[in-house]
Amino acid sequence: MRQRLPTGLEAALVRLAARRPDRAFDVRWFDSVPSTMDLVADAAASGASAGYVALADQQTAGRGRRGRTWCSPPGAGLYFSYLARPTRHLELVTLAAGVGVLNGIAEATGLRPHLKWPNDVLVGPRKLAGLLAEGAHLGSVAGAVTIGVGLNVEPAAYPPEVAHRATSLRAELGRGASRDELFTAVLEHLADVLDRLESGEVDGILQAWRAASPSAVGTLVTWTDTGGEHRGVTEGIDDSGALLVRTQSGLERVIAGELAWHLS
Ligand code: BTN
Protein backbone atom coordinates (compact mmCIF):
# COMPACT_ATOMS: atom_id res chain seq x y z
CA MET A 1 0.00 0.00 0.00
CA ARG A 2 2.83 2.41 0.83
CA GLN A 3 4.29 3.99 -2.29
CA ARG A 4 7.53 5.59 -3.40
CA LEU A 5 7.69 9.30 -2.72
CA PRO A 6 7.03 11.33 -5.87
CA THR A 7 10.21 13.01 -7.13
CA GLY A 8 9.19 16.58 -6.26
CA LEU A 9 8.21 15.60 -2.74
CA GLU A 10 11.41 13.65 -2.22
CA ALA A 11 13.44 16.67 -3.32
CA ALA A 12 11.50 18.99 -0.99
CA LEU A 13 12.11 16.59 1.91
CA VAL A 14 15.82 16.50 1.11
CA ARG A 15 15.87 20.33 1.26
CA LEU A 16 14.00 20.21 4.58
CA ALA A 17 16.48 17.69 5.99
CA ALA A 18 19.38 19.90 4.86
CA ARG A 19 18.04 23.00 6.59
CA ARG A 20 16.81 21.10 9.63
CA PRO A 21 19.25 18.30 10.42
CA ASP A 22 17.85 18.35 13.98
CA ARG A 23 14.53 16.97 12.75
CA ALA A 24 13.62 13.38 11.93
CA PHE A 25 10.43 12.96 9.96
CA ASP A 26 9.20 9.66 8.61
CA VAL A 27 6.96 10.64 5.70
CA ARG A 28 4.86 8.02 3.92
CA TRP A 29 3.12 8.85 0.66
CA PHE A 30 -0.07 7.27 -0.63
CA ASP A 31 -1.88 7.87 -3.92
CA SER A 32 -5.26 7.10 -2.43
CA VAL A 33 -6.34 6.06 1.05
CA PRO A 34 -9.60 6.18 2.99
CA SER A 35 -8.15 8.59 5.60
CA THR A 36 -4.61 9.42 6.64
CA MET A 37 -5.91 9.65 10.24
CA ASP A 38 -6.30 5.87 10.42
CA LEU A 39 -2.86 5.18 8.95
CA VAL A 40 -1.20 7.32 11.60
CA ALA A 41 -3.33 5.94 14.43
CA ASP A 42 -2.36 2.41 13.35
CA ALA A 43 1.31 3.38 13.16
CA ALA A 44 1.07 4.96 16.62
CA ALA A 45 -0.43 1.78 18.02
CA SER A 46 2.50 -0.15 16.53
CA GLY A 47 4.97 2.14 18.30
CA ALA A 48 5.82 4.72 15.62
CA SER A 49 7.69 7.78 16.88
CA ALA A 50 6.58 11.39 16.87
CA GLY A 51 7.20 12.81 13.41
CA TYR A 52 5.61 9.89 11.56
CA VAL A 53 3.48 11.35 8.76
CA ALA A 54 0.99 9.93 6.26
CA LEU A 55 0.41 12.14 3.24
CA ALA A 56 -2.06 11.32 0.49
CA ASP A 57 -2.90 12.66 -2.92
CA GLN A 58 -6.52 11.63 -2.39
CA GLN A 59 -8.71 10.44 0.46
CA THR A 60 -11.86 8.46 -0.22
CA ALA A 61 -13.20 8.82 3.33
CA GLY A 62 -11.54 11.99 4.57
CA ARG A 63 -13.11 13.20 7.76
CA GLY A 64 -13.52 16.57 9.39
CA ARG A 65 -14.54 17.67 12.85
CA ARG A 66 -17.82 16.60 14.37
CA GLY A 67 -18.37 13.67 12.02
CA ARG A 68 -18.26 15.72 8.85
CA THR A 69 -16.71 14.58 5.59
CA TRP A 70 -13.53 16.22 4.32
CA CYS A 71 -13.72 16.32 0.55
CA SER A 72 -10.29 15.18 -0.70
CA PRO A 73 -10.12 14.87 -4.50
CA PRO A 74 -6.77 14.00 -6.12
CA GLY A 75 -4.32 16.81 -6.74
CA ALA A 76 -6.53 19.51 -5.21
CA GLY A 77 -5.41 19.69 -1.62
CA LEU A 78 -2.85 18.90 0.99
CA TYR A 79 -4.08 15.99 3.10
CA PHE A 80 -1.83 14.65 5.82
CA SER A 81 -1.74 13.41 9.38
CA TYR A 82 1.13 13.87 11.80
CA LEU A 83 1.92 11.80 14.85
CA ALA A 84 2.64 13.79 18.00
CA ARG A 85 3.48 12.31 21.37
CA PRO A 86 2.99 15.18 23.81
CA THR A 87 3.47 14.60 27.50
CA ARG A 88 2.16 17.94 28.79
CA HIS A 89 -0.20 20.81 27.91
CA LEU A 90 -2.37 18.33 26.03
CA GLU A 91 -5.33 20.74 26.09
CA LEU A 92 -3.36 23.20 23.96
CA VAL A 93 -2.11 20.79 21.29
CA THR A 94 -4.76 21.64 18.70
CA LEU A 95 -4.47 25.40 19.17
CA ALA A 96 -0.69 25.15 18.94
CA ALA A 97 -1.00 23.05 15.79
CA GLY A 98 -3.14 25.80 14.26
CA VAL A 99 -0.36 28.30 14.88
CA GLY A 100 2.15 25.94 13.24
CA VAL A 101 -0.02 25.44 10.17
CA LEU A 102 -0.53 29.18 9.85
CA ASN A 103 3.21 29.83 10.07
CA GLY A 104 3.89 27.18 7.44
CA ILE A 105 1.32 28.65 5.03
CA ALA A 106 2.77 32.12 5.58
CA GLU A 107 6.31 30.95 4.90
CA ALA A 108 5.44 28.98 1.79
CA THR A 109 3.02 31.45 0.21
CA GLY A 110 3.24 34.84 1.93
CA LEU A 111 -0.45 34.58 2.77
CA ARG A 112 -1.43 35.31 6.40
CA PRO A 113 -4.75 33.61 7.11
CA HIS A 114 -6.59 33.87 10.44
CA LEU A 115 -7.58 31.22 12.92
CA LYS A 116 -11.13 30.67 14.14
CA TRP A 117 -11.54 28.80 17.40
CA PRO A 118 -10.77 26.05 17.82
CA ASN A 119 -8.82 25.33 14.66
CA ASP A 120 -10.23 26.57 11.38
CA VAL A 121 -7.88 28.42 9.07
CA LEU A 122 -9.75 31.24 7.35
CA VAL A 123 -9.15 33.95 4.80
CA GLY A 124 -11.82 36.53 5.58
CA PRO A 125 -14.94 34.50 6.31
CA ARG A 126 -13.91 31.59 4.06
CA LYS A 127 -12.26 28.37 5.16
CA LEU A 128 -8.88 27.56 3.64
CA ALA A 129 -7.85 24.68 5.89
CA GLY A 130 -8.98 22.64 8.85
CA LEU A 131 -7.30 20.65 11.58
CA LEU A 132 -8.50 17.54 13.31
CA ALA A 133 -6.86 16.07 16.40
CA GLU A 134 -7.67 12.55 17.51
CA GLY A 135 -6.23 10.50 20.32
CA ALA A 136 -5.39 10.96 23.92
CA HIS A 137 -5.21 14.75 23.75
CA LEU A 138 -8.18 15.39 25.98
CA GLY A 139 -7.39 12.69 28.51
CA SER A 140 -4.97 12.91 31.36
CA VAL A 141 -2.78 10.10 30.07
CA ALA A 142 -0.18 11.24 27.59
CA GLY A 143 -0.01 9.18 24.45
CA ALA A 144 -0.36 9.56 20.77
CA VAL A 145 -2.21 12.43 19.16
CA THR A 146 -2.90 12.26 15.46
CA ILE A 147 -3.09 15.73 13.97
CA GLY A 148 -4.78 15.86 10.57
CA VAL A 149 -4.38 18.82 8.26
CA GLY A 150 -6.55 19.42 5.21
CA LEU A 151 -5.71 22.45 3.10
CA ASN A 152 -7.49 23.52 -0.07
CA VAL A 153 -4.91 24.17 -2.75
CA GLU A 154 -7.32 24.22 -5.69
CA PRO A 155 -11.04 25.10 -5.76
CA ALA A 156 -11.82 21.48 -6.71
CA ALA A 157 -11.07 20.58 -3.10
CA TYR A 158 -14.45 21.72 -1.82
CA PRO A 159 -17.87 20.36 -2.59
CA PRO A 160 -20.47 22.70 -4.16
CA GLU A 161 -22.61 22.82 -1.02
CA VAL A 162 -19.81 24.49 0.96
CA ALA A 163 -18.26 26.41 -1.94
CA HIS A 164 -19.60 29.73 -0.62
CA ARG A 165 -17.83 29.12 2.71
CA ALA A 166 -14.56 27.75 1.32
CA THR A 167 -11.52 29.13 -0.40
CA SER A 168 -8.29 27.79 -1.84
CA LEU A 169 -4.72 28.95 -2.24
CA ARG A 170 -5.31 29.42 -5.95
CA ALA A 171 -8.30 31.67 -5.27
CA GLU A 172 -6.40 33.74 -2.70
CA LEU A 173 -3.03 33.96 -4.43
CA GLY A 174 -4.28 34.13 -8.01
CA ARG A 175 -1.83 31.35 -8.89
CA GLY A 176 -1.10 27.76 -8.02
CA ALA A 177 1.07 26.75 -5.08
CA SER A 178 3.58 23.92 -4.86
CA ARG A 179 2.12 21.25 -2.61
CA ASP A 180 5.60 19.92 -1.91
CA GLU A 181 6.93 23.25 -0.61
CA LEU A 182 3.73 23.89 1.27
CA PHE A 183 3.84 20.50 2.90
CA THR A 184 7.45 20.74 4.07
CA ALA A 185 6.94 24.29 5.40
CA VAL A 186 3.78 23.32 7.30
CA LEU A 187 5.43 20.15 8.61
CA GLU A 188 8.46 22.04 9.87
CA HIS A 189 6.41 24.72 11.63
CA LEU A 190 3.98 22.19 13.07
CA ALA A 191 6.82 20.19 14.62
CA ASP A 192 8.48 23.38 15.89
CA VAL A 193 5.41 24.72 17.64
CA LEU A 194 4.63 21.35 19.21
CA ASP A 195 8.19 21.20 20.54
CA ARG A 196 7.81 24.69 21.95
CA LEU A 197 4.62 23.59 23.71
CA GLU A 198 6.35 20.50 25.07
CA SER A 199 9.15 22.66 26.43
CA GLY A 200 6.62 24.81 28.28
CA GLU A 201 6.50 27.87 26.05
CA VAL A 202 2.78 28.28 26.65
CA ASP A 203 2.59 32.07 26.85
CA GLY A 204 4.23 32.65 23.48
CA ILE A 205 1.97 30.13 21.77
CA LEU A 206 -1.19 31.55 23.33
CA GLN A 207 -0.06 35.02 22.34
CA ALA A 208 0.51 33.91 18.75
CA TRP A 209 -2.88 32.18 18.65
CA ARG A 210 -4.66 35.24 20.03
CA ALA A 211 -2.91 37.54 17.58
CA ALA A 212 -4.01 35.33 14.71
CA SER A 213 -7.63 35.07 15.81
CA PRO A 214 -9.47 38.39 15.71
CA SER A 215 -12.86 36.64 15.81
CA ALA A 216 -12.07 35.28 19.28
CA VAL A 217 -12.99 38.69 20.68
CA GLY A 218 -16.20 40.59 20.00
CA THR A 219 -17.93 38.13 17.66
CA LEU A 220 -21.55 37.10 18.08
CA VAL A 221 -21.86 33.32 18.42
CA THR A 222 -24.97 31.17 18.86
CA TRP A 223 -25.37 27.54 19.79
CA THR A 224 -27.98 25.03 20.83
CA ASP A 225 -27.70 22.44 23.57
CA THR A 226 -30.07 20.52 25.80
CA GLY A 227 -30.82 23.78 27.61
CA GLY A 228 -32.03 25.42 24.39
CA GLU A 229 -30.63 28.21 22.25
CA HIS A 230 -27.83 30.43 23.48
CA ARG A 231 -26.15 33.53 22.19
CA GLY A 232 -23.23 35.55 23.35
CA VAL A 233 -20.20 37.54 22.34
CA THR A 234 -16.69 36.08 22.35
CA GLU A 235 -14.25 37.39 24.94
CA GLY A 236 -11.08 35.55 23.97
CA ILE A 237 -9.62 32.25 25.13
CA ASP A 238 -8.40 31.36 28.59
CA ASP A 239 -4.99 29.83 29.25
CA SER A 240 -6.32 26.31 28.79
CA GLY A 241 -7.65 27.13 25.33
CA ALA A 242 -11.36 27.33 26.23
CA LEU A 243 -13.38 29.98 24.39
CA LEU A 244 -14.93 32.59 26.68
CA VAL A 245 -18.37 33.81 25.69
CA ARG A 246 -20.28 36.59 27.44
CA THR A 247 -23.97 35.63 27.60
CA GLN A 248 -26.95 37.12 29.42
CA SER A 249 -26.30 34.73 32.28
CA GLY A 250 -22.59 35.49 32.60
CA LEU A 251 -19.25 34.39 31.19
CA GLU A 252 -19.35 30.85 29.78
CA ARG A 253 -16.33 28.65 29.11
CA VAL A 254 -16.86 26.70 25.91
CA ILE A 255 -14.55 23.72 25.47
CA ALA A 256 -16.30 21.88 22.65
CA GLY A 257 -19.47 21.90 20.63
CA GLU A 258 -20.84 23.40 17.48
CA LEU A 259 -20.98 27.19 17.45
CA ALA A 260 -22.46 29.34 14.69
CA TRP A 261 -20.15 32.31 14.13
CA HIS A 262 -21.76 35.48 12.92
CA LEU A 263 -18.72 36.94 11.21
CA SER A 264 -19.12 40.26 9.47
C1 BTN B 1 -12.12 20.18 9.88
O1 BTN B 1 -13.26 19.71 9.98
O2 BTN B 1 -11.96 21.40 9.74
C2 BTN B 1 -10.92 19.30 9.98
C3 BTN B 1 -10.53 18.75 8.62
C4 BTN B 1 -9.34 17.83 8.68
C5 BTN B 1 -9.09 17.16 7.35
C6 BTN B 1 -7.79 16.40 7.33
S1 BTN B 1 -7.31 15.92 5.70
C7 BTN B 1 -6.05 14.92 6.36
C8 BTN B 1 -6.62 14.23 7.58
N1 BTN B 1 -7.33 13.03 7.19
C9 BTN B 1 -8.63 13.11 7.42
O3 BTN B 1 -9.46 12.22 7.19
N2 BTN B 1 -8.93 14.31 7.97
C10 BTN B 1 -7.74 15.12 8.14
mmCIF file of C-alpha atoms and ligand atoms in Angstrom:
data_model
loop_
_atom_site.group_PDB
_atom_site.id
_atom_site.type_symbol
_atom_site.label_atom_id
_atom_site.label_comp_id
_atom_site.label_asym_id
_atom_site.label_seq_id
_atom_site.Cartn_x
_atom_site.Cartn_y
_atom_site.Cartn_z
ATOM 1 C CA MET A 1 0.000 0.000 0.000
ATOM 2 C CA ARG A 2 2.833 2.412 0.833
ATOM 3 C CA GLN A 3 4.291 3.991 -2.293
ATOM 4 C CA ARG A 4 7.531 5.590 -3.395
ATOM 5 C CA LEU A 5 7.695 9.302 -2.719
ATOM 6 C CA PRO A 6 7.029 11.332 -5.871
ATOM 7 C CA THR A 7 10.214 13.008 -7.131
ATOM 8 C CA GLY A 8 9.191 16.582 -6.259
ATOM 9 C CA LEU A 9 8.208 15.597 -2.737
ATOM 10 C CA GLU A 10 11.409 13.647 -2.220
ATOM 11 C CA ALA A 11 13.442 16.674 -3.318
ATOM 12 C CA ALA A 12 11.495 18.987 -0.987
ATOM 13 C CA LEU A 13 12.109 16.587 1.908
ATOM 14 C CA VAL A 14 15.824 16.504 1.106
ATOM 15 C CA ARG A 15 15.869 20.328 1.262
ATOM 16 C CA LEU A 16 13.999 20.209 4.576
ATOM 17 C CA ALA A 17 16.479 17.695 5.988
ATOM 18 C CA ALA A 18 19.380 19.899 4.858
ATOM 19 C CA ARG A 19 18.044 22.999 6.586
ATOM 20 C CA ARG A 20 16.806 21.099 9.626
ATOM 21 C CA PRO A 21 19.251 18.299 10.418
ATOM 22 C CA ASP A 22 17.850 18.346 13.977
ATOM 23 C CA ARG A 23 14.528 16.966 12.746
ATOM 24 C CA ALA A 24 13.624 13.383 11.933
ATOM 25 C CA PHE A 25 10.432 12.960 9.955
ATOM 26 C CA ASP A 26 9.197 9.660 8.611
ATOM 27 C CA VAL A 27 6.960 10.638 5.700
ATOM 28 C CA ARG A 28 4.865 8.019 3.923
ATOM 29 C CA TRP A 29 3.124 8.851 0.658
ATOM 30 C CA PHE A 30 -0.069 7.271 -0.630
ATOM 31 C CA ASP A 31 -1.879 7.870 -3.923
ATOM 32 C CA SER A 32 -5.257 7.103 -2.435
ATOM 33 C CA VAL A 33 -6.337 6.057 1.053
ATOM 34 C CA PRO A 34 -9.603 6.182 2.986
ATOM 35 C CA SER A 35 -8.155 8.591 5.602
ATOM 36 C CA THR A 36 -4.607 9.423 6.643
ATOM 37 C CA MET A 37 -5.909 9.645 10.241
ATOM 38 C CA ASP A 38 -6.295 5.874 10.423
ATOM 39 C CA LEU A 39 -2.862 5.179 8.953
ATOM 40 C CA VAL A 40 -1.197 7.321 11.596
ATOM 41 C CA ALA A 41 -3.331 5.943 14.428
ATOM 42 C CA ASP A 42 -2.359 2.411 13.350
ATOM 43 C CA ALA A 43 1.314 3.377 13.162
ATOM 44 C CA ALA A 44 1.071 4.961 16.623
ATOM 45 C CA ALA A 45 -0.434 1.784 18.018
ATOM 46 C CA SER A 46 2.504 -0.151 16.529
ATOM 47 C CA GLY A 47 4.969 2.143 18.297
ATOM 48 C CA ALA A 48 5.819 4.720 15.619
ATOM 49 C CA SER A 49 7.685 7.777 16.881
ATOM 50 C CA ALA A 50 6.579 11.386 16.866
ATOM 51 C CA GLY A 51 7.199 12.807 13.407
ATOM 52 C CA TYR A 52 5.613 9.894 11.565
ATOM 53 C CA VAL A 53 3.482 11.352 8.758
ATOM 54 C CA ALA A 54 0.991 9.930 6.263
ATOM 55 C CA LEU A 55 0.409 12.143 3.238
ATOM 56 C CA ALA A 56 -2.056 11.316 0.487
ATOM 57 C CA ASP A 57 -2.902 12.663 -2.920
ATOM 58 C CA GLN A 58 -6.516 11.632 -2.394
ATOM 59 C CA GLN A 59 -8.714 10.438 0.458
ATOM 60 C CA THR A 60 -11.855 8.465 -0.217
ATOM 61 C CA ALA A 61 -13.203 8.816 3.328
ATOM 62 C CA GLY A 62 -11.539 11.993 4.567
ATOM 63 C CA ARG A 63 -13.106 13.203 7.756
ATOM 64 C CA GLY A 64 -13.522 16.567 9.392
ATOM 65 C CA ARG A 65 -14.541 17.666 12.847
ATOM 66 C CA ARG A 66 -17.823 16.603 14.370
ATOM 67 C CA GLY A 67 -18.373 13.668 12.018
ATOM 68 C CA ARG A 68 -18.256 15.716 8.847
ATOM 69 C CA THR A 69 -16.708 14.575 5.592
ATOM 70 C CA TRP A 70 -13.529 16.223 4.325
ATOM 71 C CA CYS A 71 -13.724 16.316 0.548
ATOM 72 C CA SER A 72 -10.285 15.178 -0.697
ATOM 73 C CA PRO A 73 -10.120 14.870 -4.501
ATOM 74 C CA PRO A 74 -6.773 14.000 -6.118
ATOM 75 C CA GLY A 75 -4.316 16.813 -6.742
ATOM 76 C CA ALA A 76 -6.530 19.507 -5.211
ATOM 77 C CA GLY A 77 -5.410 19.692 -1.617
ATOM 78 C CA LEU A 78 -2.846 18.899 0.987
ATOM 79 C CA TYR A 79 -4.078 15.989 3.100
ATOM 80 C CA PHE A 80 -1.825 14.653 5.818
ATOM 81 C CA SER A 81 -1.741 13.408 9.377
ATOM 82 C CA TYR A 82 1.128 13.872 11.799
ATOM 83 C CA LEU A 83 1.924 11.799 14.852
ATOM 84 C CA ALA A 84 2.637 13.790 17.999
ATOM 85 C CA ARG A 85 3.479 12.313 21.372
ATOM 86 C CA PRO A 86 2.987 15.182 23.807
ATOM 87 C CA THR A 87 3.473 14.604 27.501
ATOM 88 C CA ARG A 88 2.162 17.941 28.787
ATOM 89 C CA HIS A 89 -0.203 20.807 27.915
ATOM 90 C CA LEU A 90 -2.374 18.334 26.033
ATOM 91 C CA GLU A 91 -5.334 20.742 26.092
ATOM 92 C CA LEU A 92 -3.358 23.199 23.956
ATOM 93 C CA VAL A 93 -2.110 20.794 21.291
ATOM 94 C CA THR A 94 -4.760 21.638 18.702
ATOM 95 C CA LEU A 95 -4.467 25.398 19.173
ATOM 96 C CA ALA A 96 -0.689 25.147 18.941
ATOM 97 C CA ALA A 97 -0.998 23.049 15.794
ATOM 98 C CA GLY A 98 -3.138 25.798 14.257
ATOM 99 C CA VAL A 99 -0.356 28.296 14.881
ATOM 100 C CA GLY A 100 2.146 25.944 13.240
ATOM 101 C CA VAL A 101 -0.020 25.435 10.167
ATOM 102 C CA LEU A 102 -0.533 29.184 9.846
ATOM 103 C CA ASN A 103 3.205 29.833 10.072
ATOM 104 C CA GLY A 104 3.886 27.184 7.440
ATOM 105 C CA ILE A 105 1.323 28.650 5.033
ATOM 106 C CA ALA A 106 2.770 32.119 5.575
ATOM 107 C CA GLU A 107 6.305 30.947 4.904
ATOM 108 C CA ALA A 108 5.444 28.977 1.786
ATOM 109 C CA THR A 109 3.016 31.452 0.208
ATOM 110 C CA GLY A 110 3.244 34.844 1.930
ATOM 111 C CA LEU A 111 -0.452 34.576 2.774
ATOM 112 C CA ARG A 112 -1.432 35.307 6.402
ATOM 113 C CA PRO A 113 -4.753 33.611 7.111
ATOM 114 C CA HIS A 114 -6.594 33.869 10.439
ATOM 115 C CA LEU A 115 -7.584 31.215 12.917
ATOM 116 C CA LYS A 116 -11.131 30.671 14.143
ATOM 117 C CA TRP A 117 -11.537 28.804 17.405
ATOM 118 C CA PRO A 118 -10.774 26.046 17.817
ATOM 119 C CA ASN A 119 -8.815 25.328 14.656
ATOM 120 C CA ASP A 120 -10.234 26.570 11.382
ATOM 121 C CA VAL A 121 -7.879 28.417 9.066
ATOM 122 C CA LEU A 122 -9.746 31.242 7.347
ATOM 123 C CA VAL A 123 -9.147 33.948 4.802
ATOM 124 C CA GLY A 124 -11.820 36.530 5.578
ATOM 125 C CA PRO A 125 -14.940 34.496 6.312
ATOM 126 C CA ARG A 126 -13.908 31.592 4.061
ATOM 127 C CA LYS A 127 -12.257 28.374 5.161
ATOM 128 C CA LEU A 128 -8.884 27.557 3.644
ATOM 129 C CA ALA A 129 -7.852 24.682 5.892
ATOM 130 C CA GLY A 130 -8.983 22.637 8.848
ATOM 131 C CA LEU A 131 -7.301 20.650 11.576
ATOM 132 C CA LEU A 132 -8.501 17.542 13.306
ATOM 133 C CA ALA A 133 -6.863 16.067 16.402
ATOM 134 C CA GLU A 134 -7.669 12.550 17.505
ATOM 135 C CA GLY A 135 -6.227 10.495 20.323
ATOM 136 C CA ALA A 136 -5.393 10.961 23.917
ATOM 137 C CA HIS A 137 -5.208 14.748 23.754
ATOM 138 C CA LEU A 138 -8.185 15.387 25.976
ATOM 139 C CA GLY A 139 -7.390 12.692 28.514
ATOM 140 C CA SER A 140 -4.966 12.915 31.360
ATOM 141 C CA VAL A 141 -2.776 10.104 30.067
ATOM 142 C CA ALA A 142 -0.175 11.242 27.593
ATOM 143 C CA GLY A 143 -0.013 9.178 24.453
ATOM 144 C CA ALA A 144 -0.364 9.559 20.765
ATOM 145 C CA VAL A 145 -2.207 12.435 19.160
ATOM 146 C CA THR A 146 -2.902 12.258 15.455
ATOM 147 C CA ILE A 147 -3.092 15.730 13.970
ATOM 148 C CA GLY A 148 -4.777 15.858 10.573
ATOM 149 C CA VAL A 149 -4.382 18.819 8.259
ATOM 150 C CA GLY A 150 -6.548 19.417 5.208
ATOM 151 C CA LEU A 151 -5.706 22.453 3.105
ATOM 152 C CA ASN A 152 -7.485 23.518 -0.070
ATOM 153 C CA VAL A 153 -4.906 24.173 -2.751
ATOM 154 C CA GLU A 154 -7.324 24.215 -5.694
ATOM 155 C CA PRO A 155 -11.044 25.096 -5.755
ATOM 156 C CA ALA A 156 -11.816 21.483 -6.713
ATOM 157 C CA ALA A 157 -11.072 20.576 -3.097
ATOM 158 C CA TYR A 158 -14.447 21.715 -1.821
ATOM 159 C CA PRO A 159 -17.869 20.361 -2.591
ATOM 160 C CA PRO A 160 -20.467 22.699 -4.159
ATOM 161 C CA GLU A 161 -22.611 22.818 -1.019
ATOM 162 C CA VAL A 162 -19.809 24.493 0.960
ATOM 163 C CA ALA A 163 -18.263 26.415 -1.941
ATOM 164 C CA HIS A 164 -19.601 29.732 -0.625
ATOM 165 C CA ARG A 165 -17.829 29.116 2.710
ATOM 166 C CA ALA A 166 -14.558 27.754 1.324
ATOM 167 C CA THR A 167 -11.525 29.134 -0.395
ATOM 168 C CA SER A 168 -8.287 27.795 -1.841
ATOM 169 C CA LEU A 169 -4.723 28.948 -2.238
ATOM 170 C CA ARG A 170 -5.307 29.421 -5.949
ATOM 171 C CA ALA A 171 -8.303 31.666 -5.266
ATOM 172 C CA GLU A 172 -6.395 33.739 -2.701
ATOM 173 C CA LEU A 173 -3.029 33.956 -4.428
ATOM 174 C CA GLY A 174 -4.280 34.131 -8.010
ATOM 175 C CA ARG A 175 -1.828 31.353 -8.888
ATOM 176 C CA GLY A 176 -1.102 27.763 -8.015
ATOM 177 C CA ALA A 177 1.072 26.755 -5.081
ATOM 178 C CA SER A 178 3.577 23.922 -4.859
ATOM 179 C CA ARG A 179 2.115 21.251 -2.610
ATOM 180 C CA ASP A 180 5.603 19.915 -1.910
ATOM 181 C CA GLU A 181 6.931 23.248 -0.610
ATOM 182 C CA LEU A 182 3.732 23.893 1.272
ATOM 183 C CA PHE A 183 3.843 20.497 2.902
ATOM 184 C CA THR A 184 7.448 20.740 4.069
ATOM 185 C CA ALA A 185 6.939 24.287 5.403
ATOM 186 C CA VAL A 186 3.778 23.319 7.298
ATOM 187 C CA LEU A 187 5.434 20.151 8.606
ATOM 188 C CA GLU A 188 8.464 22.042 9.866
ATOM 189 C CA HIS A 189 6.408 24.716 11.625
ATOM 190 C CA LEU A 190 3.981 22.192 13.069
ATOM 191 C CA ALA A 191 6.819 20.192 14.620
ATOM 192 C CA ASP A 192 8.485 23.384 15.887
ATOM 193 C CA VAL A 193 5.406 24.722 17.643
ATOM 194 C CA LEU A 194 4.627 21.349 19.214
ATOM 195 C CA ASP A 195 8.190 21.195 20.535
ATOM 196 C CA ARG A 196 7.812 24.689 21.953
ATOM 197 C CA LEU A 197 4.624 23.587 23.709
ATOM 198 C CA GLU A 198 6.345 20.503 25.066
ATOM 199 C CA SER A 199 9.150 22.658 26.429
ATOM 200 C CA GLY A 200 6.619 24.810 28.276
ATOM 201 C CA GLU A 201 6.499 27.874 26.051
ATOM 202 C CA VAL A 202 2.783 28.278 26.653
ATOM 203 C CA ASP A 203 2.586 32.075 26.847
ATOM 204 C CA GLY A 204 4.228 32.652 23.478
ATOM 205 C CA ILE A 205 1.970 30.126 21.774
ATOM 206 C CA LEU A 206 -1.192 31.554 23.327
ATOM 207 C CA GLN A 207 -0.059 35.017 22.341
ATOM 208 C CA ALA A 208 0.513 33.906 18.746
ATOM 209 C CA TRP A 209 -2.876 32.175 18.649
ATOM 210 C CA ARG A 210 -4.659 35.237 20.025
ATOM 211 C CA ALA A 211 -2.911 37.545 17.585
ATOM 212 C CA ALA A 212 -4.012 35.328 14.709
ATOM 213 C CA SER A 213 -7.629 35.072 15.806
ATOM 214 C CA PRO A 214 -9.468 38.394 15.709
ATOM 215 C CA SER A 215 -12.856 36.644 15.814
ATOM 216 C CA ALA A 216 -12.073 35.279 19.283
ATOM 217 C CA VAL A 217 -12.989 38.690 20.683
ATOM 218 C CA GLY A 218 -16.197 40.593 19.998
ATOM 219 C CA THR A 219 -17.932 38.132 17.661
ATOM 220 C CA LEU A 220 -21.553 37.098 18.082
ATOM 221 C CA VAL A 221 -21.862 33.316 18.423
ATOM 222 C CA THR A 222 -24.966 31.174 18.856
ATOM 223 C CA TRP A 223 -25.373 27.536 19.785
ATOM 224 C CA THR A 224 -27.978 25.030 20.830
ATOM 225 C CA ASP A 225 -27.705 22.443 23.566
ATOM 226 C CA THR A 226 -30.070 20.518 25.796
ATOM 227 C CA GLY A 227 -30.816 23.776 27.607
ATOM 228 C CA GLY A 228 -32.032 25.420 24.387
ATOM 229 C CA GLU A 229 -30.632 28.207 22.251
ATOM 230 C CA HIS A 230 -27.830 30.430 23.485
ATOM 231 C CA ARG A 231 -26.153 33.531 22.186
ATOM 232 C CA GLY A 232 -23.226 35.545 23.353
ATOM 233 C CA VAL A 233 -20.202 37.545 22.339
ATOM 234 C CA THR A 234 -16.691 36.082 22.345
ATOM 235 C CA GLU A 235 -14.249 37.393 24.944
ATOM 236 C CA GLY A 236 -11.083 35.550 23.974
ATOM 237 C CA ILE A 237 -9.622 32.250 25.133
ATOM 238 C CA ASP A 238 -8.398 31.363 28.586
ATOM 239 C CA ASP A 239 -4.993 29.831 29.249
ATOM 240 C CA SER A 240 -6.324 26.313 28.787
ATOM 241 C CA GLY A 241 -7.652 27.128 25.326
ATOM 242 C CA ALA A 242 -11.357 27.329 26.235
ATOM 243 C CA LEU A 243 -13.378 29.978 24.393
ATOM 244 C CA LEU A 244 -14.925 32.588 26.680
ATOM 245 C CA VAL A 245 -18.369 33.808 25.694
ATOM 246 C CA ARG A 246 -20.284 36.592 27.440
ATOM 247 C CA THR A 247 -23.967 35.626 27.600
ATOM 248 C CA GLN A 248 -26.952 37.117 29.417
ATOM 249 C CA SER A 249 -26.298 34.732 32.275
ATOM 250 C CA GLY A 250 -22.591 35.487 32.602
ATOM 251 C CA LEU A 251 -19.250 34.385 31.189
ATOM 252 C CA GLU A 252 -19.348 30.850 29.780
ATOM 253 C CA ARG A 253 -16.325 28.653 29.110
ATOM 254 C CA VAL A 254 -16.859 26.704 25.914
ATOM 255 C CA ILE A 255 -14.546 23.721 25.471
ATOM 256 C CA ALA A 256 -16.300 21.878 22.649
ATOM 257 C CA GLY A 257 -19.472 21.900 20.627
ATOM 258 C CA GLU A 258 -20.841 23.404 17.479
ATOM 259 C CA LEU A 259 -20.976 27.186 17.448
ATOM 260 C CA ALA A 260 -22.458 29.336 14.695
ATOM 261 C CA TRP A 261 -20.155 32.308 14.133
ATOM 262 C CA HIS A 262 -21.763 35.482 12.916
ATOM 263 C CA LEU A 263 -18.721 36.943 11.209
ATOM 264 C CA SER A 264 -19.117 40.264 9.474
HETATM 265 C C1 BTN B 1 -12.125 20.176 9.883
HETATM 266 O O1 BTN B 1 -13.264 19.715 9.978
HETATM 267 O O2 BTN B 1 -11.957 21.401 9.742
HETATM 268 C C2 BTN B 1 -10.923 19.298 9.981
HETATM 269 C C3 BTN B 1 -10.534 18.747 8.624
HETATM 270 C C4 BTN B 1 -9.335 17.826 8.681
HETATM 271 C C5 BTN B 1 -9.088 17.160 7.349
HETATM 272 C C6 BTN B 1 -7.789 16.402 7.331
HETATM 273 S S1 BTN B 1 -7.310 15.925 5.700
HETATM 274 C C7 BTN B 1 -6.049 14.916 6.357
HETATM 275 C C8 BTN B 1 -6.621 14.227 7.578
HETATM 276 N N1 BTN B 1 -7.335 13.028 7.193
HETATM 277 C C9 BTN B 1 -8.631 13.112 7.422
HETATM 278 O O3 BTN B 1 -9.456 12.218 7.189
HETATM 279 N N2 BTN B 1 -8.929 14.309 7.975
HETATM 280 C C10 BTN B 1 -7.737 15.123 8.145
#
